[in-house]
mmCIF file of C-alpha atoms in Angstrom:
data_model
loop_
_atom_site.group_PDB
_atom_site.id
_atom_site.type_symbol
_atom_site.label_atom_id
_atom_site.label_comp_id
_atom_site.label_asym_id
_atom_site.label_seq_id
_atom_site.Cartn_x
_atom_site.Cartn_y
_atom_site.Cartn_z
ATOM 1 C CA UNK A 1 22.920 -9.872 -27.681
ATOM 2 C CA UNK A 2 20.753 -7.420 -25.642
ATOM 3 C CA UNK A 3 17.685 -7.538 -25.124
ATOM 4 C CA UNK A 4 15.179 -5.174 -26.816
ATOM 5 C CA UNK A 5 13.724 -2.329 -25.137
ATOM 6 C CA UNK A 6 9.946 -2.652 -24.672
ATOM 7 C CA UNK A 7 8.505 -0.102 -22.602
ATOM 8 C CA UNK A 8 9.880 1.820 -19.710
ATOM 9 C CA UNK A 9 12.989 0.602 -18.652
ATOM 10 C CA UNK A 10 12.189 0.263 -15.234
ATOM 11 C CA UNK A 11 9.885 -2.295 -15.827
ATOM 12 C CA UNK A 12 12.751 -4.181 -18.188
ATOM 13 C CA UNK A 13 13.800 -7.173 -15.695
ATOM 14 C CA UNK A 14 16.813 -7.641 -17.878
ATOM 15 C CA UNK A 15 18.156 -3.506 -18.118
ATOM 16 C CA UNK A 16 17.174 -3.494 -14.015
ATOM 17 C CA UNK A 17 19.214 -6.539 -13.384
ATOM 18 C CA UNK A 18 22.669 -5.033 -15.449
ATOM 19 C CA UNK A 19 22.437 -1.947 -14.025
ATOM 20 C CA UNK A 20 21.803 -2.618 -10.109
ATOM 21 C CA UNK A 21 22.387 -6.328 -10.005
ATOM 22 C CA UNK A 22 21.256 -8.637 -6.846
ATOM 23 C CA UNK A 23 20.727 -5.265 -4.788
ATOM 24 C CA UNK A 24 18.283 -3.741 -7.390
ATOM 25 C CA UNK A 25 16.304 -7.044 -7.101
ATOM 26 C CA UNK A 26 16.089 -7.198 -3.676
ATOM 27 C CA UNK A 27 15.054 -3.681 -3.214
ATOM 28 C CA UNK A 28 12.341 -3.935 -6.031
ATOM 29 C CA UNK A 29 10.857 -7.529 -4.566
ATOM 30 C CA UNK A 30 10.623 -5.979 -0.590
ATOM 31 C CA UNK A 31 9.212 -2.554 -2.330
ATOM 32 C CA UNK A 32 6.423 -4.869 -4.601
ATOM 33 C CA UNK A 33 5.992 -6.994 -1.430
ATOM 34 C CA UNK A 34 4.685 -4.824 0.965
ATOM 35 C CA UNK A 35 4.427 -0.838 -0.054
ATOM 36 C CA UNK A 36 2.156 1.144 -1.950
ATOM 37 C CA UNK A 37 4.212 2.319 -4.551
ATOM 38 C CA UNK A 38 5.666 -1.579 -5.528
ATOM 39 C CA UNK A 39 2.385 -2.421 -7.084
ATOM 40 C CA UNK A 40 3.328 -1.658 -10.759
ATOM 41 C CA UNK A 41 6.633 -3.139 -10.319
ATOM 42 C CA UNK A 42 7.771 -7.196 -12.310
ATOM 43 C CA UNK A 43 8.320 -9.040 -9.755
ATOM 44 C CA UNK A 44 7.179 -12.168 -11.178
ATOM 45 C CA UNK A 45 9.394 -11.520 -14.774
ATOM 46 C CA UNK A 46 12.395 -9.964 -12.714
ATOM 47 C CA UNK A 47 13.049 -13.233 -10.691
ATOM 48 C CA UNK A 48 12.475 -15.536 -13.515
ATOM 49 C CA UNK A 49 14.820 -13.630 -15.371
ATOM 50 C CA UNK A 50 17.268 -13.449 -12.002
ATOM 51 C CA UNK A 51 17.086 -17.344 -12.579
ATOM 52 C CA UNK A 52 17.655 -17.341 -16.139
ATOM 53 C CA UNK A 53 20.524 -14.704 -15.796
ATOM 54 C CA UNK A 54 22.197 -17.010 -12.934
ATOM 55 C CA UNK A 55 22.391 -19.876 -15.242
ATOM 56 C CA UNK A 56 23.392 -18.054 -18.167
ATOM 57 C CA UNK A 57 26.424 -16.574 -15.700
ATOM 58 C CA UNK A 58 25.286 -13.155 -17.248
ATOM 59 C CA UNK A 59 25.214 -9.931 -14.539
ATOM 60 C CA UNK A 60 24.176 -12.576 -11.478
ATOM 61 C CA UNK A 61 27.440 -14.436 -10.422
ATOM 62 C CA UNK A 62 26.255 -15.101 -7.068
ATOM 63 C CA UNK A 63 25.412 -18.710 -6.478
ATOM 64 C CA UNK A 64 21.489 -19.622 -7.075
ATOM 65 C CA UNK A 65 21.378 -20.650 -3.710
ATOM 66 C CA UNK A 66 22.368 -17.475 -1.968
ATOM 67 C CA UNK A 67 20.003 -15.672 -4.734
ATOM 68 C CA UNK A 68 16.840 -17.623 -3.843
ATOM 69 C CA UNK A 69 17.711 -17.315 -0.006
ATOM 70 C CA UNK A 70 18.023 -13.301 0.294
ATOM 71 C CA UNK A 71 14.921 -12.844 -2.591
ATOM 72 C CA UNK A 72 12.957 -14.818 0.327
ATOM 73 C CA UNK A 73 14.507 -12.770 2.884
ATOM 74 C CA UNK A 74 13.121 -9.313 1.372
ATOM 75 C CA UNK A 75 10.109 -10.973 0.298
ATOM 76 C CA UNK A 76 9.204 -12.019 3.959
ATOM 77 C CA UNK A 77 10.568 -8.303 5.239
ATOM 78 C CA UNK A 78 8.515 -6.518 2.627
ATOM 79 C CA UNK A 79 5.282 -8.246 3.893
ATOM 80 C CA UNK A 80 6.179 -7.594 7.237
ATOM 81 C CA UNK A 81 6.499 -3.577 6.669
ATOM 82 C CA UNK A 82 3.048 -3.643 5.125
ATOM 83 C CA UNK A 83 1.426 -5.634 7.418
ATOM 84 C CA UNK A 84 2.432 -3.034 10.240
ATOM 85 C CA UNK A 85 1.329 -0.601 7.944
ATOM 86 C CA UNK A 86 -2.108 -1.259 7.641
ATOM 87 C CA UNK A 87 -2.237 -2.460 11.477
ATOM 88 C CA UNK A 88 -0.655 1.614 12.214
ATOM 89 C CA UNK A 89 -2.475 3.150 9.508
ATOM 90 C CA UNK A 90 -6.193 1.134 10.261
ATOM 91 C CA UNK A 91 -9.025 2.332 8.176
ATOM 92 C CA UNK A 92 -7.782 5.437 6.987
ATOM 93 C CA UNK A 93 -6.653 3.415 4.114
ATOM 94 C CA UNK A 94 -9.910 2.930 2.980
ATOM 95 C CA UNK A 95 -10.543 6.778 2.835
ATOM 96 C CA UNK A 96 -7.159 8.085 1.021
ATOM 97 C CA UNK A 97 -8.849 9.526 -2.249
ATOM 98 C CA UNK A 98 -7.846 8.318 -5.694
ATOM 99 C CA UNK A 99 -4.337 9.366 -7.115
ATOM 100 C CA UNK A 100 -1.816 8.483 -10.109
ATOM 101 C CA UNK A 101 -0.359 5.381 -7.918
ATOM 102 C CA UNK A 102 -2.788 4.551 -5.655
ATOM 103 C CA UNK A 103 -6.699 3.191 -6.697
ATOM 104 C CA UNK A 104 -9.630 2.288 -4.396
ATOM 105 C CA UNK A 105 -10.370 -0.033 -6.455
ATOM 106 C CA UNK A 106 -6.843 -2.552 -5.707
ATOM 107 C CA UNK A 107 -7.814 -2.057 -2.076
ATOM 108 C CA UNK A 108 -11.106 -3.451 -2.586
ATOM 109 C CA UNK A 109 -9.988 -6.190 -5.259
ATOM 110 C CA UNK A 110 -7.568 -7.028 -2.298
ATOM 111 C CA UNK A 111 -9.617 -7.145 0.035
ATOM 112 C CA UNK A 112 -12.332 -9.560 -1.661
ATOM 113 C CA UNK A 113 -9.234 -11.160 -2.233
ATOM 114 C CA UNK A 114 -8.523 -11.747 1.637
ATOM 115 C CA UNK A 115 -11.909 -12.289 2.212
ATOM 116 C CA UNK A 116 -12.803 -15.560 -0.193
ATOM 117 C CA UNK A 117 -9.365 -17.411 1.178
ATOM 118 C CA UNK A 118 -8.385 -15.712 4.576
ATOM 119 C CA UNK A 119 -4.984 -16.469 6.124
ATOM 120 C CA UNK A 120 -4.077 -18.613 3.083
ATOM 121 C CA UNK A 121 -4.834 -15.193 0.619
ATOM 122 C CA UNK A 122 -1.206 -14.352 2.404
ATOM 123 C CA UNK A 123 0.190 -17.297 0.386
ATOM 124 C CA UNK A 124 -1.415 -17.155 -2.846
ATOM 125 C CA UNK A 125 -1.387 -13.519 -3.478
ATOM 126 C CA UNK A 126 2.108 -14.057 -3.930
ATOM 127 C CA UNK A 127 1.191 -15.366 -7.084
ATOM 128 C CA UNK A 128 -1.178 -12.639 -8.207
ATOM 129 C CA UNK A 129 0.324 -9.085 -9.122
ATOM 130 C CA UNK A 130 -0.888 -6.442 -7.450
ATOM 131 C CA UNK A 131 -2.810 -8.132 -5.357
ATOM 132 C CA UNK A 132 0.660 -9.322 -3.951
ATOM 133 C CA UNK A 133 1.129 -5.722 -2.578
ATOM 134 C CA UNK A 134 -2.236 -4.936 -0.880
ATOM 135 C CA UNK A 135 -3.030 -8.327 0.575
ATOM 136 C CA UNK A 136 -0.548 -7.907 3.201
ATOM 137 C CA UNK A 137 -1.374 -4.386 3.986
ATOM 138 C CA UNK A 138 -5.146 -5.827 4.050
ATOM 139 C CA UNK A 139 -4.086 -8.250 6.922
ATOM 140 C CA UNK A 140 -2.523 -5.357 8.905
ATOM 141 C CA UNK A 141 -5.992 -3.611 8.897
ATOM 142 C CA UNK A 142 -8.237 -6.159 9.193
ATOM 143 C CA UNK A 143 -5.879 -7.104 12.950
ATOM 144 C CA UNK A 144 -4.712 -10.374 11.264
ATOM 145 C CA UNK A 145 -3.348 -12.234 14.727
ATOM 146 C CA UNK A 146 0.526 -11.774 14.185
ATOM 147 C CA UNK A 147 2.110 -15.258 14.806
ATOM 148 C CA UNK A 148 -0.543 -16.242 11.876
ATOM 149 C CA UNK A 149 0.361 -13.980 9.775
ATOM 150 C CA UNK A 150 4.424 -14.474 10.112
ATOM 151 C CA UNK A 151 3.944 -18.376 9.307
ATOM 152 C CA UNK A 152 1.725 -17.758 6.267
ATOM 153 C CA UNK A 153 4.253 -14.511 4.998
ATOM 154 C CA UNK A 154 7.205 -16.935 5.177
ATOM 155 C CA UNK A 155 5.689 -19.637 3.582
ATOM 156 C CA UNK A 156 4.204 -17.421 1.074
ATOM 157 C CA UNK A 157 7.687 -15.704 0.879
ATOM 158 C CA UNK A 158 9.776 -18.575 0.182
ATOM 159 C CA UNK A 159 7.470 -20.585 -2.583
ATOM 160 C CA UNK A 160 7.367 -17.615 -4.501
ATOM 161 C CA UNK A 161 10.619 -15.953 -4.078
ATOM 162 C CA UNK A 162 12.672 -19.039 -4.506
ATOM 163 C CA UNK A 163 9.976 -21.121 -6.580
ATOM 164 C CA UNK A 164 10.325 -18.477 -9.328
ATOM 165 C CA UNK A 165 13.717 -17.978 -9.243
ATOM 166 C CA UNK A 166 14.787 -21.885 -9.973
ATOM 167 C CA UNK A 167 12.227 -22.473 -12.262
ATOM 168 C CA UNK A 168 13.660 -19.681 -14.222
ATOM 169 C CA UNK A 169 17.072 -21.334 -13.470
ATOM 170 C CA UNK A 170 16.218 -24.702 -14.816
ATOM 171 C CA UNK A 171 14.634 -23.794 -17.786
ATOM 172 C CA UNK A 172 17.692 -21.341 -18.649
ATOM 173 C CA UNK A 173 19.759 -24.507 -18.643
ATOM 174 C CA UNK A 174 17.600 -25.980 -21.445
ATOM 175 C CA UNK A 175 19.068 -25.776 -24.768
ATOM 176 C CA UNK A 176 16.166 -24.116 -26.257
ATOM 177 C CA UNK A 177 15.731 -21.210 -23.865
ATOM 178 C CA UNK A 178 19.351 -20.826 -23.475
ATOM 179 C CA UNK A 179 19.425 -20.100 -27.655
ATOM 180 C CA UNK A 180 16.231 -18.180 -27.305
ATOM 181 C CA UNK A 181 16.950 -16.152 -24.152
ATOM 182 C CA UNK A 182 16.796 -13.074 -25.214
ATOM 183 C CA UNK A 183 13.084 -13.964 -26.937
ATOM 184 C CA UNK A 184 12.327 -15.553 -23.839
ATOM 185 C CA UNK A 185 13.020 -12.374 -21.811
ATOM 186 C CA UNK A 186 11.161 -10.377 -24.171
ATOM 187 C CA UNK A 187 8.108 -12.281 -23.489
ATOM 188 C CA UNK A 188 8.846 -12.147 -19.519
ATOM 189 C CA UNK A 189 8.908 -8.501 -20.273
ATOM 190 C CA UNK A 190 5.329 -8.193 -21.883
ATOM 191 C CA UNK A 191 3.480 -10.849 -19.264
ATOM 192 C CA UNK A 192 5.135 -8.201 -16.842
ATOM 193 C CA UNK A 193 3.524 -5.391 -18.194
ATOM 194 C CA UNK A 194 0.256 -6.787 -19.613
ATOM 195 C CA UNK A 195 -1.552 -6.953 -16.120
ATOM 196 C CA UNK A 196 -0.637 -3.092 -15.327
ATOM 197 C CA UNK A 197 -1.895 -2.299 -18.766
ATOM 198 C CA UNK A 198 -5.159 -4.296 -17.933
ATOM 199 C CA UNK A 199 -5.419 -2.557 -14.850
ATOM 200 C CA UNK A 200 -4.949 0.827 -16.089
ATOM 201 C CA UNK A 201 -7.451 0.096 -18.766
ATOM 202 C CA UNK A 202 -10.639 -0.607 -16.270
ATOM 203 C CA UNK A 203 -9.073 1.708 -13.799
ATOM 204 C CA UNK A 204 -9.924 4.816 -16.718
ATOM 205 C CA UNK A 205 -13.324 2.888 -17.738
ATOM 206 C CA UNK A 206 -14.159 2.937 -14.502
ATOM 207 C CA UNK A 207 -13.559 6.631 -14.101
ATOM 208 C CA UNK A 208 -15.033 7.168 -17.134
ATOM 209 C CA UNK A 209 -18.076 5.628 -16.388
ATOM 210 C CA UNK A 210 -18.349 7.745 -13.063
ATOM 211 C CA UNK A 211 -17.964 11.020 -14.919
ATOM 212 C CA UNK A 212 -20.804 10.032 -17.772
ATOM 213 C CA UNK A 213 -22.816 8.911 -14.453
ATOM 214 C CA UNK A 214 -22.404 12.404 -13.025
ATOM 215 C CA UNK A 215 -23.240 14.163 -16.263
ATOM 216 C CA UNK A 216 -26.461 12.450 -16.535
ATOM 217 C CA UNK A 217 -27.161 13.296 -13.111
ATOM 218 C CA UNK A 218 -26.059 16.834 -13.995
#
Protein backbone atom coordinates (compact mmCIF):
# COMPACT_ATOMS: atom_id res chain seq x y z
CA UNK A 1 0.00 0.00 0.00
CA UNK A 2 1.05 3.67 -0.54
CA UNK A 3 0.64 6.09 1.38
CA UNK A 4 -1.95 8.85 0.74
CA UNK A 5 -1.07 12.10 -0.56
CA UNK A 6 -1.72 14.93 1.93
CA UNK A 7 -0.44 18.11 0.89
CA UNK A 8 2.53 19.04 -1.17
CA UNK A 9 4.59 16.29 -1.88
CA UNK A 10 7.62 17.72 -0.80
CA UNK A 11 6.62 17.82 2.54
CA UNK A 12 5.42 13.85 2.19
CA UNK A 13 8.39 12.07 4.25
CA UNK A 14 7.26 8.86 2.68
CA UNK A 15 7.04 10.15 -1.47
CA UNK A 16 10.64 12.13 -0.51
CA UNK A 17 12.14 9.01 0.84
CA UNK A 18 11.07 6.63 -2.58
CA UNK A 19 12.05 9.01 -4.80
CA UNK A 20 15.64 10.28 -3.51
CA UNK A 21 16.28 7.72 -0.83
CA UNK A 22 19.16 8.20 2.01
CA UNK A 23 20.63 11.16 -0.22
CA UNK A 24 17.28 13.12 -0.30
CA UNK A 25 17.29 12.80 3.55
CA UNK A 26 20.49 13.90 4.13
CA UNK A 27 20.28 16.85 1.92
CA UNK A 28 16.82 17.93 3.42
CA UNK A 29 18.11 17.42 7.33
CA UNK A 30 21.67 19.68 6.60
CA UNK A 31 19.26 22.21 4.47
CA UNK A 32 16.50 22.32 7.73
CA UNK A 33 19.58 22.36 10.01
CA UNK A 34 21.26 25.32 9.24
CA UNK A 35 19.82 27.52 6.06
CA UNK A 36 17.15 29.82 5.58
CA UNK A 37 15.18 28.16 3.18
CA UNK A 38 15.07 24.51 5.41
CA UNK A 39 12.69 26.06 7.83
CA UNK A 40 9.41 24.68 6.31
CA UNK A 41 10.96 21.45 5.64
CA UNK A 42 9.81 17.65 8.08
CA UNK A 43 12.58 16.93 9.51
CA UNK A 44 11.19 15.57 12.57
CA UNK A 45 8.37 13.18 10.41
CA UNK A 46 11.07 12.41 7.62
CA UNK A 47 13.51 10.63 10.09
CA UNK A 48 10.88 8.90 12.01
CA UNK A 49 9.63 7.66 8.93
CA UNK A 50 13.55 6.91 7.70
CA UNK A 51 13.32 4.63 10.91
CA UNK A 52 10.11 3.14 10.23
CA UNK A 53 11.04 2.58 6.47
CA UNK A 54 14.48 0.83 7.66
CA UNK A 55 12.63 -1.66 9.64
CA UNK A 56 9.97 -2.24 7.30
CA UNK A 57 13.07 -2.96 4.59
CA UNK A 58 10.93 -0.58 2.32
CA UNK A 59 13.17 2.14 0.02
CA UNK A 60 16.02 2.32 3.06
CA UNK A 61 18.18 -0.92 2.79
CA UNK A 62 21.07 0.60 4.34
CA UNK A 63 21.73 -0.67 7.81
CA UNK A 64 20.08 1.61 10.76
CA UNK A 65 23.35 2.11 11.99
CA UNK A 66 24.99 3.70 9.01
CA UNK A 67 21.48 5.72 8.64
CA UNK A 68 21.57 7.26 12.14
CA UNK A 69 25.44 7.92 11.76
CA UNK A 70 25.43 10.09 8.36
CA UNK A 71 21.72 11.85 9.49
CA UNK A 72 24.09 13.08 12.51
CA UNK A 73 26.79 13.84 10.21
CA UNK A 74 24.60 16.44 8.06
CA UNK A 75 22.84 17.45 11.04
CA UNK A 76 26.15 18.63 12.77
CA UNK A 77 27.41 20.12 9.09
CA UNK A 78 24.14 21.93 8.57
CA UNK A 79 24.55 23.77 11.96
CA UNK A 80 27.93 24.46 11.24
CA UNK A 81 27.09 26.37 7.75
CA UNK A 82 24.60 28.49 9.64
CA UNK A 83 26.49 29.26 12.42
CA UNK A 84 29.21 30.84 10.00
CA UNK A 85 26.47 32.39 8.44
CA UNK A 86 25.22 34.54 10.93
CA UNK A 87 28.94 35.09 12.35
CA UNK A 88 29.71 36.46 8.21
CA UNK A 89 26.45 37.92 7.75
CA UNK A 90 26.25 39.81 11.60
CA UNK A 91 23.31 42.03 12.06
CA UNK A 92 22.25 42.52 8.71
CA UNK A 93 20.06 39.64 9.41
CA UNK A 94 18.05 41.50 11.57
CA UNK A 95 17.35 44.15 8.80
CA UNK A 96 16.51 41.79 5.61
CA UNK A 97 12.76 42.93 5.10
CA UNK A 98 9.91 40.45 5.16
CA UNK A 99 9.51 37.96 2.15
CA UNK A 100 7.51 34.64 1.11
CA UNK A 101 10.32 32.40 3.00
CA UNK A 102 11.83 34.44 5.30
CA UNK A 103 9.80 36.32 8.56
CA UNK A 104 11.20 38.71 11.21
CA UNK A 105 9.25 37.32 13.31
CA UNK A 106 11.26 33.41 13.40
CA UNK A 107 14.37 35.52 13.91
CA UNK A 108 13.03 37.06 16.89
CA UNK A 109 11.10 33.83 18.20
CA UNK A 110 14.71 32.39 17.78
CA UNK A 111 16.33 34.58 19.28
CA UNK A 112 14.14 34.74 22.64
CA UNK A 113 14.68 31.30 22.10
CA UNK A 114 18.62 31.57 22.54
CA UNK A 115 18.21 34.00 24.99
CA UNK A 116 15.98 32.08 27.92
CA UNK A 117 18.49 28.81 27.58
CA UNK A 118 21.84 30.05 25.97
CA UNK A 119 24.40 27.49 24.77
CA UNK A 120 21.99 24.66 25.69
CA UNK A 121 19.09 26.47 23.11
CA UNK A 122 21.79 24.73 20.51
CA UNK A 123 20.58 21.37 21.89
CA UNK A 124 17.02 21.71 22.39
CA UNK A 125 16.07 23.60 19.36
CA UNK A 126 16.74 20.49 17.74
CA UNK A 127 13.60 19.49 19.02
CA UNK A 128 11.56 22.53 18.06
CA UNK A 129 10.79 23.17 14.22
CA UNK A 130 11.76 26.12 12.94
CA UNK A 131 13.34 27.23 15.63
CA UNK A 132 15.83 24.32 14.73
CA UNK A 133 16.92 26.45 11.68
CA UNK A 134 17.45 29.97 13.15
CA UNK A 135 18.92 29.05 16.50
CA UNK A 136 22.12 28.19 14.98
CA UNK A 137 22.27 31.08 12.68
CA UNK A 138 21.35 33.14 16.03
CA UNK A 139 24.63 31.79 17.67
CA UNK A 140 26.69 32.87 14.61
CA UNK A 141 25.48 36.51 15.20
CA UNK A 142 25.34 36.83 18.59
CA UNK A 143 29.70 35.62 18.37
CA UNK A 144 28.77 32.34 20.18
CA UNK A 145 32.64 31.26 21.24
CA UNK A 146 33.24 28.42 18.58
CA UNK A 147 34.64 25.39 20.55
CA UNK A 148 31.16 25.97 22.59
CA UNK A 149 29.22 25.96 20.03
CA UNK A 150 30.80 22.68 18.12
CA UNK A 151 30.27 20.56 21.48
CA UNK A 152 26.66 21.69 21.96
CA UNK A 153 25.90 21.27 17.74
CA UNK A 154 27.19 17.68 18.03
CA UNK A 155 25.48 16.79 20.93
CA UNK A 156 22.44 18.45 19.75
CA UNK A 157 23.13 16.74 16.33
CA UNK A 158 23.37 13.28 17.38
CA UNK A 159 20.25 13.05 20.07
CA UNK A 160 18.11 14.27 17.53
CA UNK A 161 19.32 12.89 14.35
CA UNK A 162 19.83 9.42 15.62
CA UNK A 163 17.26 9.65 18.66
CA UNK A 164 14.50 10.09 16.05
CA UNK A 165 15.54 7.82 13.70
CA UNK A 166 15.55 4.54 16.17
CA UNK A 167 12.67 5.46 17.90
CA UNK A 168 10.97 5.40 14.62
CA UNK A 169 12.86 2.07 14.07
CA UNK A 170 11.66 0.38 17.16
CA UNK A 171 8.27 1.22 17.04
CA UNK A 172 8.13 0.05 13.20
CA UNK A 173 9.06 -3.35 14.58
CA UNK A 174 5.90 -3.39 16.74
CA UNK A 175 3.16 -5.38 15.40
CA UNK A 176 0.72 -2.66 15.59
CA UNK A 177 2.58 0.06 13.72
CA UNK A 178 3.99 -2.35 11.35
CA UNK A 179 -0.02 -3.24 10.31
CA UNK A 180 -0.83 0.40 10.63
CA UNK A 181 2.18 1.97 8.88
CA UNK A 182 0.82 3.54 6.37
CA UNK A 183 -1.83 5.34 9.07
CA UNK A 184 1.04 5.92 11.10
CA UNK A 185 2.86 7.83 8.32
CA UNK A 186 -0.13 9.70 7.54
CA UNK A 187 -0.21 11.12 10.91
CA UNK A 188 3.77 11.82 10.77
CA UNK A 189 2.71 13.65 7.70
CA UNK A 190 0.09 16.07 9.36
CA UNK A 191 2.28 16.73 12.83
CA UNK A 192 4.81 17.72 9.97
CA UNK A 193 2.78 20.16 8.49
CA UNK A 194 0.59 21.42 11.37
CA UNK A 195 3.38 23.74 12.89
CA UNK A 196 4.03 25.51 9.31
CA UNK A 197 0.31 25.90 9.05
CA UNK A 198 0.32 27.47 12.64
CA UNK A 199 3.00 29.59 11.68
CA UNK A 200 1.64 30.82 8.54
CA UNK A 201 -1.58 31.50 10.31
CA UNK A 202 -0.09 34.26 12.97
CA UNK A 203 2.49 35.15 10.43
CA UNK A 204 -0.83 36.72 8.12
CA UNK A 205 -2.63 37.88 11.54
CA UNK A 206 0.19 39.51 12.30
CA UNK A 207 0.39 41.31 9.00
CA UNK A 208 -2.98 41.83 9.11
CA UNK A 209 -3.04 43.48 12.19
CA UNK A 210 -0.17 45.90 10.96
CA UNK A 211 -2.13 46.95 7.90
CA UNK A 212 -5.59 47.68 10.06
CA UNK A 213 -2.93 49.56 12.46
CA UNK A 214 -1.80 51.68 9.52
CA UNK A 215 -5.29 52.37 8.26
CA UNK A 216 -6.34 53.75 11.48
CA UNK A 217 -3.39 55.79 11.54
CA UNK A 218 -4.24 56.73 7.95
Amino acid sequence: MALPAVGPSFLNPEWLISTFGLIGILAIVFAESGLLIGFFLPGDSLLFTAGLLVADGRYLQQPLWLVCLLVAVAAIAGDQVGYLFGKRVGPSLFRRPNSRLFKQENVQRTNDFFARYGARSIVLARFVPIVRTFTPIIAGVSRMHYRTFLIYNMLGGALWGIGVTVLGYFLGQIAFVKSNIEFILLGIVLVSVVPIGIQLLRSRRHAAQASDKATIRD
